[in-house]
Coordinates of N, CA and C in Angstrom, one line a residue:
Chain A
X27 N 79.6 109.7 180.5 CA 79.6 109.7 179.1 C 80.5 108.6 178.6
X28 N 80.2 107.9 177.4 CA 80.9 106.7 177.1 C 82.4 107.5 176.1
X29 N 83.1 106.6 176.5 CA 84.4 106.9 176.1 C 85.0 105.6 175.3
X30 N 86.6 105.8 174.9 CA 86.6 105.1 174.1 C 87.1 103.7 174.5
X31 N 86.2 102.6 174.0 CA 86.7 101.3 174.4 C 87.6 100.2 173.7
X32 N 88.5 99.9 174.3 CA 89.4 99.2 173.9 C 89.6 97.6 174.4
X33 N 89.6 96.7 173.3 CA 89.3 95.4 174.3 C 90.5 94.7 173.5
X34 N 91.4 93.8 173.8 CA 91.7 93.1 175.6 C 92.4 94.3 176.0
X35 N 91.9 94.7 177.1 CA 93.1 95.5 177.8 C 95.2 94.6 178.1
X36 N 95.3 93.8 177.8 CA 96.2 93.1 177.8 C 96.4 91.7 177.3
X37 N 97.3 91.5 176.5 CA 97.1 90.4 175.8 C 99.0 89.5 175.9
X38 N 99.0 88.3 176.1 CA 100.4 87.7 175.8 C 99.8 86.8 174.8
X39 N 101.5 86.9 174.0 CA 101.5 85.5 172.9 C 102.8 85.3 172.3
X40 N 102.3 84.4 171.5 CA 103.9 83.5 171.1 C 104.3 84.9 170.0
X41 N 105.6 84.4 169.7 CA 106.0 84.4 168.4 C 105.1 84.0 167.5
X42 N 105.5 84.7 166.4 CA 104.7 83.9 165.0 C 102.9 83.7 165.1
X43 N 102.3 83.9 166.5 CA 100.7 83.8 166.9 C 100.3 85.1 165.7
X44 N 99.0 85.2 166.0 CA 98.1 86.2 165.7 C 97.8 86.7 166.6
X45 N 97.3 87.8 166.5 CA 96.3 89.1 168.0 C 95.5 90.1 167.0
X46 N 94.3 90.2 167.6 CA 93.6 91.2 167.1 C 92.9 91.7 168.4
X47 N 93.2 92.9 167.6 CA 92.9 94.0 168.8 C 91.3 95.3 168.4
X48 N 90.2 95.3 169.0 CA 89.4 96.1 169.2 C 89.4 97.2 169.7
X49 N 88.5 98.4 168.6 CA 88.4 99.5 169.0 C 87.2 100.5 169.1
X50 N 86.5 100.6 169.8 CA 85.1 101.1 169.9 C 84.9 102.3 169.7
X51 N 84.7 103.1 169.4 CA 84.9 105.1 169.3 C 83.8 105.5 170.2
X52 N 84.1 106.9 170.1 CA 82.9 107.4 170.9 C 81.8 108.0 170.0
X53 N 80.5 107.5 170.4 CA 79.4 107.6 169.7 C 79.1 108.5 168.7
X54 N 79.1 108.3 167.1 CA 79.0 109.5 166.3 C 80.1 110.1 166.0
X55 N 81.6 109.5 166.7 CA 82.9 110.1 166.0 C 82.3 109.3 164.3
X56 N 83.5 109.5 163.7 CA 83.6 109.5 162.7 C 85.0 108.9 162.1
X57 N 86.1 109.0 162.8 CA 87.4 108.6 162.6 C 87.7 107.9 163.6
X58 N 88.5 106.8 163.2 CA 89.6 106.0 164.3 C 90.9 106.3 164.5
X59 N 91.8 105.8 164.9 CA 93.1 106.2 165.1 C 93.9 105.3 165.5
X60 N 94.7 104.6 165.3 CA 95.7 103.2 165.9 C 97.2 103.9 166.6
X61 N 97.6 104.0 167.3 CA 98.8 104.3 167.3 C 99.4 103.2 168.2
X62 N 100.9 103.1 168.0 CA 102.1 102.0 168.9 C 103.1 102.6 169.4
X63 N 102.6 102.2 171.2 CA 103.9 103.0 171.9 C 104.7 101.9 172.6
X64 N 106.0 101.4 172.1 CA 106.8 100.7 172.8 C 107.4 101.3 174.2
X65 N 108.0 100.4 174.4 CA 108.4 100.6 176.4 C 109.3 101.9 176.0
X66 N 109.1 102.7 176.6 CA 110.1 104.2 177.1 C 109.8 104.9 175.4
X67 N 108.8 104.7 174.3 CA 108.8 105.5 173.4 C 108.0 106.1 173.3
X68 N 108.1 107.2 172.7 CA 106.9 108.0 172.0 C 105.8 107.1 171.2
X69 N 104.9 107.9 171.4 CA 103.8 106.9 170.3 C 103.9 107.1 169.0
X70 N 103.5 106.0 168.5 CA 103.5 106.1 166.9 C 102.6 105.9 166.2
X71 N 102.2 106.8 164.9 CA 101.2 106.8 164.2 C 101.0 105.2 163.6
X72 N 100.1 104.7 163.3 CA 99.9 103.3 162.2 C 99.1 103.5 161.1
X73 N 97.6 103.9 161.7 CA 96.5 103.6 160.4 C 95.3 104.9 161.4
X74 N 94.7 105.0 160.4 CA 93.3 106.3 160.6 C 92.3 105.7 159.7
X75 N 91.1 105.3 159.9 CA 90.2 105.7 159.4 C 89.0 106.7 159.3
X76 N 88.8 107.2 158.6 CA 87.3 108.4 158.2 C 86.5 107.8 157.5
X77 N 85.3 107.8 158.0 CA 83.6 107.1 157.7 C 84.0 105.4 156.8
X78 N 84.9 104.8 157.8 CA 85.0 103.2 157.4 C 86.2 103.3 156.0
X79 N 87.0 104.5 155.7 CA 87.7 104.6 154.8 C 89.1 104.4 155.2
X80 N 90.1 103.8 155.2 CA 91.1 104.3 155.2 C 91.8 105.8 154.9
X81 N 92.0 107.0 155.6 CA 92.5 107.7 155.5 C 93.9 107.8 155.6
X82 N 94.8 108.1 156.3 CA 96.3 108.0 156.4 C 96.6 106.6 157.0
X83 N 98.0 106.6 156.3 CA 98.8 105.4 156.6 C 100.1 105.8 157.3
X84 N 100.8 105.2 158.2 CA 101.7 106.1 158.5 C 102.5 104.6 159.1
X85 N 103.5 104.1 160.0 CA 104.5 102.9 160.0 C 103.9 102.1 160.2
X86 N 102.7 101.4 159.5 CA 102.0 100.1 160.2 C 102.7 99.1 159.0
X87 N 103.6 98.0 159.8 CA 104.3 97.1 159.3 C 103.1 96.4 158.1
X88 N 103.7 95.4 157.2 CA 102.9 94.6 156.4 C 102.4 94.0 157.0
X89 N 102.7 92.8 158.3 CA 101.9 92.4 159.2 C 100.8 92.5 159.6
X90 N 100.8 93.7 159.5 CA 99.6 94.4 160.7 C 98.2 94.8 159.3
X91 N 96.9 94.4 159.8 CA 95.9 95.6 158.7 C 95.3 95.9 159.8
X92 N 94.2 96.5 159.3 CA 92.9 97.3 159.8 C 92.4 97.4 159.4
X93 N 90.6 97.6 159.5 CA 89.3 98.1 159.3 C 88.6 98.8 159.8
X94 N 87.8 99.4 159.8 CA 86.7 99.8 160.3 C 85.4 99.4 160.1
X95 N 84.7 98.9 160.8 CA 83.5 98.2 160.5 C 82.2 99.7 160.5
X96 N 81.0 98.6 159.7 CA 80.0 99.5 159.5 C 79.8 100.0 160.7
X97 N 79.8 99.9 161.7 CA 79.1 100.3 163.0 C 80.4 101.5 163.5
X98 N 81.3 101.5 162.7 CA 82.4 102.7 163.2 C 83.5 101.7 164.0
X99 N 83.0 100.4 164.5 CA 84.1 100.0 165.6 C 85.4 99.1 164.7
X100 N 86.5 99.6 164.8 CA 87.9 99.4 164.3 C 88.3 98.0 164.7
X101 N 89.2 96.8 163.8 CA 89.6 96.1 164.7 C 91.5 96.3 164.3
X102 N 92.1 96.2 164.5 CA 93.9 96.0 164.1 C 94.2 94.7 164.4
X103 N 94.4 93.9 163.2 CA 95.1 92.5 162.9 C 96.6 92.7 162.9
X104 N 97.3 91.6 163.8 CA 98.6 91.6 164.0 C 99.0 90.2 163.5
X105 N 99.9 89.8 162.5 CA 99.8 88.4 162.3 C 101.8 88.3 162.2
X106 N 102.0 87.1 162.4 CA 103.6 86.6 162.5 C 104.3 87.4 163.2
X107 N 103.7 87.4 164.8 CA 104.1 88.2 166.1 C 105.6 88.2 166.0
X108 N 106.1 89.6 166.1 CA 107.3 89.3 166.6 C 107.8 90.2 168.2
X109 N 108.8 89.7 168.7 CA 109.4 90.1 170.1 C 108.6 92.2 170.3
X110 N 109.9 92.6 168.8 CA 109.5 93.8 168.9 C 108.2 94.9 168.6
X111 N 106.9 94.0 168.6 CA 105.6 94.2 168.2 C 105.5 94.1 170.1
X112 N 105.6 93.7 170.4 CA 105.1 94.1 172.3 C 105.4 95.6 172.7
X113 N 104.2 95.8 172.5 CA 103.8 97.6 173.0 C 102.1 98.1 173.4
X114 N 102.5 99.1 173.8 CA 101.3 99.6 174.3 C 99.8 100.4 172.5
X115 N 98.9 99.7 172.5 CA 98.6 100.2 171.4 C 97.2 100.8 171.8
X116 N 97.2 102.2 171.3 CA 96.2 102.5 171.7 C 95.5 103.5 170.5
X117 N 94.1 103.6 170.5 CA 93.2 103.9 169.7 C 92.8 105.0 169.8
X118 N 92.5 105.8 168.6 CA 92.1 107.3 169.6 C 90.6 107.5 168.8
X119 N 89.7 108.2 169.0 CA 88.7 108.2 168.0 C 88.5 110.1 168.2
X120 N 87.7 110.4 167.1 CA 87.2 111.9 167.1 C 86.5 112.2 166.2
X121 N 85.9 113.3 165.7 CA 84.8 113.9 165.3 C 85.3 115.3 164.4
X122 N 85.4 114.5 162.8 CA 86.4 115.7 162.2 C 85.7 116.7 162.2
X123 N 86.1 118.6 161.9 CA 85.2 119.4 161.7 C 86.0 120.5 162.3
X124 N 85.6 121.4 161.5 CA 86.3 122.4 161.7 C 87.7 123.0 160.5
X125 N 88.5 123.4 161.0 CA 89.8 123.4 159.9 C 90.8 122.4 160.7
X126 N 90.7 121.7 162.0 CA 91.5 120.9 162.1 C 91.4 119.3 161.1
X127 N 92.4 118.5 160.8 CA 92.2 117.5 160.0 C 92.1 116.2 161.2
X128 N 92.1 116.5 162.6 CA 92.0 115.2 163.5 C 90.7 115.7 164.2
X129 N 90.2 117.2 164.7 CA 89.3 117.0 165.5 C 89.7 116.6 167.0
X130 N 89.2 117.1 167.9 CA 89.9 116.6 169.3 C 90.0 115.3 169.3
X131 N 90.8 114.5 169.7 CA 90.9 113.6 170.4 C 90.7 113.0 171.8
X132 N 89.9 111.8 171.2 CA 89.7 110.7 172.5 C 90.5 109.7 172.6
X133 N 91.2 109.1 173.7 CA 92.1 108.0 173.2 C 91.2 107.1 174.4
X134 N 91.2 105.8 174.0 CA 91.2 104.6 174.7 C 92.1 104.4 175.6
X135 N 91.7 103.4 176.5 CA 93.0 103.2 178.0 C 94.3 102.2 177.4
X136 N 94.2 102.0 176.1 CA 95.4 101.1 175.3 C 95.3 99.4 175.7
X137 N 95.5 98.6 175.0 CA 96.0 97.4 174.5 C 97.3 97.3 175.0
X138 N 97.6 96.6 175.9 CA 99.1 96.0 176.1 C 99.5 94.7 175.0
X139 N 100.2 94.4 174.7 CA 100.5 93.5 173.9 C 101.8 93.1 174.1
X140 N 102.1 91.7 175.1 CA 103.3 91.0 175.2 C 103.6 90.0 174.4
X141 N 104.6 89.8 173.5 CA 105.1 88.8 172.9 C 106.3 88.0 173.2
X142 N 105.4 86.7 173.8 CA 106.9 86.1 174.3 C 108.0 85.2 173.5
Chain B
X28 N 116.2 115.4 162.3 CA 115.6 116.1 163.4 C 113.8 115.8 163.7
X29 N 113.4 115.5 164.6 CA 112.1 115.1 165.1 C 111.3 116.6 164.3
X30 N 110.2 116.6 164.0 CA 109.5 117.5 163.4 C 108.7 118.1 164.7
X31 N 108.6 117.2 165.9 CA 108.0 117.9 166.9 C 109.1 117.9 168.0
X32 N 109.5 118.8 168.7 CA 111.0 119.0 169.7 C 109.9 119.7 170.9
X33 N 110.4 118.7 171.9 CA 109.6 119.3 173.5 C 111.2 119.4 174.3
X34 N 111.0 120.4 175.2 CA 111.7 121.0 176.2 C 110.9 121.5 177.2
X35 N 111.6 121.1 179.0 CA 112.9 120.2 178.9 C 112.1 118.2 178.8
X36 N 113.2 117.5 178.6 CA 112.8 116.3 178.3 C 112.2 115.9 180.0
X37 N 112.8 116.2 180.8 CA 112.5 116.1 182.2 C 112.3 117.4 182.9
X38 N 111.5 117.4 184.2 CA 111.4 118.4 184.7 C 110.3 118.3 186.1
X39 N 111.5 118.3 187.0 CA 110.9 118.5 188.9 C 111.6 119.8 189.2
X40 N 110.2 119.8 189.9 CA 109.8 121.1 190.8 C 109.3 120.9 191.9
X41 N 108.9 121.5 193.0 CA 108.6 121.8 194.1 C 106.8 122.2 193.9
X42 N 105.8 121.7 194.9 CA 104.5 122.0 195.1 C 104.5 123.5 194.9
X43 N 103.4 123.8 193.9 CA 103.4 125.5 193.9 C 104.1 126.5 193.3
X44 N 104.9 125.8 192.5 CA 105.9 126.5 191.5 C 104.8 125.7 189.8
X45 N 105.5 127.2 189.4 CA 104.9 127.9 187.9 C 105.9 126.8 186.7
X46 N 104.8 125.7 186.1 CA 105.5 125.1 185.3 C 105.4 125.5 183.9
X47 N 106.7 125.6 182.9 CA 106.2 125.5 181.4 C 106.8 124.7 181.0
X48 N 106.7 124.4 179.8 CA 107.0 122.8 179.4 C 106.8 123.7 177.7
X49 N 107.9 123.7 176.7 CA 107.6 124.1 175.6 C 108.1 123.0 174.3
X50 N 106.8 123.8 173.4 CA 107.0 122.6 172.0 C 107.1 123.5 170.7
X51 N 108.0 122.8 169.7 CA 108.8 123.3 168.7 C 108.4 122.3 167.5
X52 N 107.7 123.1 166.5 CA 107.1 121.6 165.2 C 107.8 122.6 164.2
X53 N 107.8 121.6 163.4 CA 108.4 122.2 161.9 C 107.6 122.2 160.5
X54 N 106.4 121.5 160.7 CA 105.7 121.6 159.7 C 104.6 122.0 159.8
X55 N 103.7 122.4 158.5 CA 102.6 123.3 158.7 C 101.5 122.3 159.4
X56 N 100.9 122.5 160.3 CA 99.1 122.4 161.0 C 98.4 122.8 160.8
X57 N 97.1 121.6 161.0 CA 96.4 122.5 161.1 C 95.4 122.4 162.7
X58 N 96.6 121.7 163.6 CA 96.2 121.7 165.0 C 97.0 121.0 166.0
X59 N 97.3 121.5 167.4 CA 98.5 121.1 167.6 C 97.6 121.0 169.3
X60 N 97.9 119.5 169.5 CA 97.6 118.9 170.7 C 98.7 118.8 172.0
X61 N 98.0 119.2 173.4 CA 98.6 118.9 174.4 C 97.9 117.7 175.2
X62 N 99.0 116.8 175.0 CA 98.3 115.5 176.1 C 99.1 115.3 177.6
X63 N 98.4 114.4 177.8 CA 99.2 114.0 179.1 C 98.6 112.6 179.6
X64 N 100.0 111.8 179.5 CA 99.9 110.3 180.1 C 100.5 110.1 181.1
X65 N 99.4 109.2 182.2 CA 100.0 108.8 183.5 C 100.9 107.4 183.6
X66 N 101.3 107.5 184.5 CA 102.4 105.6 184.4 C 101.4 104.6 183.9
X67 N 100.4 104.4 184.3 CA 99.5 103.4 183.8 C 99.5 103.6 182.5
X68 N 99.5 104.6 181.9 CA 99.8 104.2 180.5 C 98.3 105.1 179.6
X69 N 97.4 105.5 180.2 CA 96.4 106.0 179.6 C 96.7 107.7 179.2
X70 N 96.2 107.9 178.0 CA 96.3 109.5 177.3 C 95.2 110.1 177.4
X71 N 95.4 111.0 178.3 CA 93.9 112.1 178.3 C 94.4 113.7 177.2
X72 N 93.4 113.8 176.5 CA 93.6 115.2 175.8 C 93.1 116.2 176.8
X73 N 94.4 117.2 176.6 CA 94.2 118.6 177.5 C 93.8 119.7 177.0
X74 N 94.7 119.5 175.9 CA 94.1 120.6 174.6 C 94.1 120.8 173.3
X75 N 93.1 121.3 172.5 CA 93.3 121.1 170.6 C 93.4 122.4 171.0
X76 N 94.7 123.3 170.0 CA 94.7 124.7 169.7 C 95.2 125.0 168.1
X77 N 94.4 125.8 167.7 CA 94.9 126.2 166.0 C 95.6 127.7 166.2
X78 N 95.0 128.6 167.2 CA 95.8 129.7 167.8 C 95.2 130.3 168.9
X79 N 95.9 131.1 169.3 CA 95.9 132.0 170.6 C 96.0 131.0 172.0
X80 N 95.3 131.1 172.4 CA 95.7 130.9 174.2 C 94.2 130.3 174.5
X81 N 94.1 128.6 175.3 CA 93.0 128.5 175.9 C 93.3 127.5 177.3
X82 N 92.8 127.8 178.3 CA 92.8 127.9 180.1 C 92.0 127.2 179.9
X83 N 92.1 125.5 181.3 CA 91.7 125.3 181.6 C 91.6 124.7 183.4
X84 N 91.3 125.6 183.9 CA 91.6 125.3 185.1 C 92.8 126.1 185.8
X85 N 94.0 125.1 185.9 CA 95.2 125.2 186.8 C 96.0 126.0 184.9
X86 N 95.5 125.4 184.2 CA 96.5 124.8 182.2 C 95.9 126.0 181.6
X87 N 97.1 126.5 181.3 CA 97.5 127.6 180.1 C 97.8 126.7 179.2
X88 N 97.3 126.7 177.9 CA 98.1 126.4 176.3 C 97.9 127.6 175.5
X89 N 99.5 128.0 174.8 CA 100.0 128.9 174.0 C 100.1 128.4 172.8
X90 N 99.9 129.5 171.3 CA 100.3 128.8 170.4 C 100.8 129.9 169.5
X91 N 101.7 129.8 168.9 CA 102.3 131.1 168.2 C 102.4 130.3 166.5
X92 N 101.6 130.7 166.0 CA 101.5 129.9 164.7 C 102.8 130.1 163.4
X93 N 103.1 131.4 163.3 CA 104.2 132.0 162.8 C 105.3 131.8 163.2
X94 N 105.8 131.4 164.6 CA 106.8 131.0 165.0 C 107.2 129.5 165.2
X95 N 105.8 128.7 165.5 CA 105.2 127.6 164.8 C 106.2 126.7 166.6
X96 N 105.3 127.5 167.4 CA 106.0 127.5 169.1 C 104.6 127.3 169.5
X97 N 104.9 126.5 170.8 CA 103.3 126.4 171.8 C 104.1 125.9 173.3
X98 N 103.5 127.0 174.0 CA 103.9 126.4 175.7 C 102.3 125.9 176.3
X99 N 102.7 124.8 177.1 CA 101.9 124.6 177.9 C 102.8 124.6 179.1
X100 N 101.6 126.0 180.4 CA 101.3 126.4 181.7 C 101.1 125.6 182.6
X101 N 101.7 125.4 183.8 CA 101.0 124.8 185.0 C 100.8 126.1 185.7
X102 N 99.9 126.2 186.8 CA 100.0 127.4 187.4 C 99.9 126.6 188.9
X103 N 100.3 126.6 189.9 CA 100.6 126.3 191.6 C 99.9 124.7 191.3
X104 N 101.0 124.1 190.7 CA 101.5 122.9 190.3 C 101.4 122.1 192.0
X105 N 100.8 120.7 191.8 CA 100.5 120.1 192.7 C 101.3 118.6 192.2
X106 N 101.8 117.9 193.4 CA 101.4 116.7 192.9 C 100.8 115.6 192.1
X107 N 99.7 115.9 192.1 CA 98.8 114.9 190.8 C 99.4 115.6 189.5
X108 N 99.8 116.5 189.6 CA 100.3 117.2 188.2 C 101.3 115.9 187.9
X109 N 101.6 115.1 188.0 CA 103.0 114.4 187.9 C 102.7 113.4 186.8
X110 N 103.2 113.6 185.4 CA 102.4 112.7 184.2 C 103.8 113.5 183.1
X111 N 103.5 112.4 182.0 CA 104.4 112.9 180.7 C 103.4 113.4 180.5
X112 N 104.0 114.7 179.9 CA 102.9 115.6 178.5 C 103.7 115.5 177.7
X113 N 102.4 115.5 177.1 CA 102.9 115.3 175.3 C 102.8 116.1 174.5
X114 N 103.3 116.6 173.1 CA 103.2 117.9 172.7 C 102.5 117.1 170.9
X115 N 101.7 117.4 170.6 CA 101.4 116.5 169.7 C 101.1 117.3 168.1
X116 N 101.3 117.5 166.9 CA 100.7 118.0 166.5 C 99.7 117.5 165.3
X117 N 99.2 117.9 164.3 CA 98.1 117.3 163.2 C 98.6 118.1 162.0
X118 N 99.7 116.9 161.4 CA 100.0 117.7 159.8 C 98.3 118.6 158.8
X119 N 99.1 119.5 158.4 CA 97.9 120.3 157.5 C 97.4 118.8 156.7
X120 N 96.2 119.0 156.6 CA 95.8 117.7 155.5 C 96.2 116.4 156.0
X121 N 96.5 115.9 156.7 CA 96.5 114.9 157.2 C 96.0 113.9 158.5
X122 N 94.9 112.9 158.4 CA 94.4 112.6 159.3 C 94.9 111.6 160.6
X123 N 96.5 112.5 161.4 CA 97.3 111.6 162.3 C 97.9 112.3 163.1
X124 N 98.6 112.4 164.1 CA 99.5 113.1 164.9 C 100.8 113.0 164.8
X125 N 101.4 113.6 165.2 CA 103.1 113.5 165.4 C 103.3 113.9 166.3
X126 N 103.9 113.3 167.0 CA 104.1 113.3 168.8 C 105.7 113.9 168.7
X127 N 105.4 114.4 170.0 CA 107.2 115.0 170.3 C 107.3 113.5 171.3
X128 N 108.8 114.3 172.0 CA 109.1 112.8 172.8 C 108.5 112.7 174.3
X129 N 107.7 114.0 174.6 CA 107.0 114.0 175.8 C 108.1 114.8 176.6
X130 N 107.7 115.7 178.0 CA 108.2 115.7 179.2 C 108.0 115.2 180.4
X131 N 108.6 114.8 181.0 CA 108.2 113.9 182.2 C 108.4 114.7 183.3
X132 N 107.4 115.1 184.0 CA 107.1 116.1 185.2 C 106.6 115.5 186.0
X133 N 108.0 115.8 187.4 CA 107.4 115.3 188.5 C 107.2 116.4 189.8
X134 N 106.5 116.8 190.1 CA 105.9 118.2 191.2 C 106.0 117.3 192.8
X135 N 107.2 117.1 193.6 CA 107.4 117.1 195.1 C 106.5 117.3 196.3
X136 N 105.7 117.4 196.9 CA 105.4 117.9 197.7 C 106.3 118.7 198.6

């Protein structure tokens, strides 16, 4: 079964570069999910989308946007890289319904992101 | 105070011993996730629960809504069991998670 894809699986870059990062869902989800987990942290919420909408926002710096494209697949723009932006970023996708407001979760294998 | 509190933050044991790993949220859900990440860094979901108790396999997940408590079970804990879990939950009305800080379980041979 296709699961969720995440592309570059690792990425280095300068200071001050750009990085954009892809997110594929699993077929027929409905929602995306961004989250950022630095070295030894918990992960952290960023941005959600539902049916190409922004739904919740939660610590995604001014730096950073998001979309979701017609086809459901997400991309996260990172611009004026800094040191402490190097983290593991990973995408979750799911299929709202029910009384929960996320729906199970699928997470992608994550996005490394080094900033040197 | 973190809205999601996991206990213990660490936790080795011995092949075959009975693990629980418990999580403590403070705000209302409307669904409260058990994950688990290996060193490589990838998150597999283990379980969505809104209440009662669902088995899968070796994994018990508990969820006590009114006390607003959830244990996740290992039962004759192996090895491969050896991953952070994560205690996660989904504010009422809102489309995101709130993660505790994970437990890191390591099972000995």
């Amino acid at each position: 079964a296709a699961g969720v894809i995440q592309s570059p699986r690792h990425l280095i870059k300068e200071k001050r570069e750009t990085a954009t990062l892809k997110c594929y869902p699993i077929p027929r989800h409905d929602t995306v999910y961004w989250y950022q987990q630095g070295p030894g942290q918990d992960p952290q919420f960023l941005i959600s989308f539902y049916e190409k909408m922004q739904s919740d926002k939660g610590s995604i710096p001014d730096r950073f946007s998001a979309q979701q494209f017609s086809d459901y697949h997400s991309e996260l723009n990172m611009s004026s890289l800094e040191l402490g932006d190097s983290a593991l970023y990973f995408c979750a996708s799911s299929l709202v319904s029910g009384t929960s407001s996320t729906g199970e979760l699928f997470f992608g294998e994550g996005s490394r992101l080094t900033v040197l | 105070k973190n809205e999601v509190e996991q206990s213990p933050q660490n936790l080795t044991a011995q092949e075959g011993e009975f693990i629980t790993i418990n999580c403590s949220y403070s705000v209302g859900i409307s669904a409260l996730h058990w994950l688990q990440q290996h060193p490589g860094g990838g998150i597999v979901s283990l379980f969505m629960l809104s209440s009662g108790k669902k088995k899968h396999g070796r994994l018990i997940a508990t969820i006590n809504i009114q006390e607003k408590h959830s244990s996740l079970h290992i039962t004759a804990s192996h090895p491969r069991d050896s991953a952070v879990y994560i205690c996660a939950v989904s504010p009422r009305g809102a489309q995101k998670l709130v993660f505790g800080q994970g437990t890191r379980l390591t099972i000995n041979p």
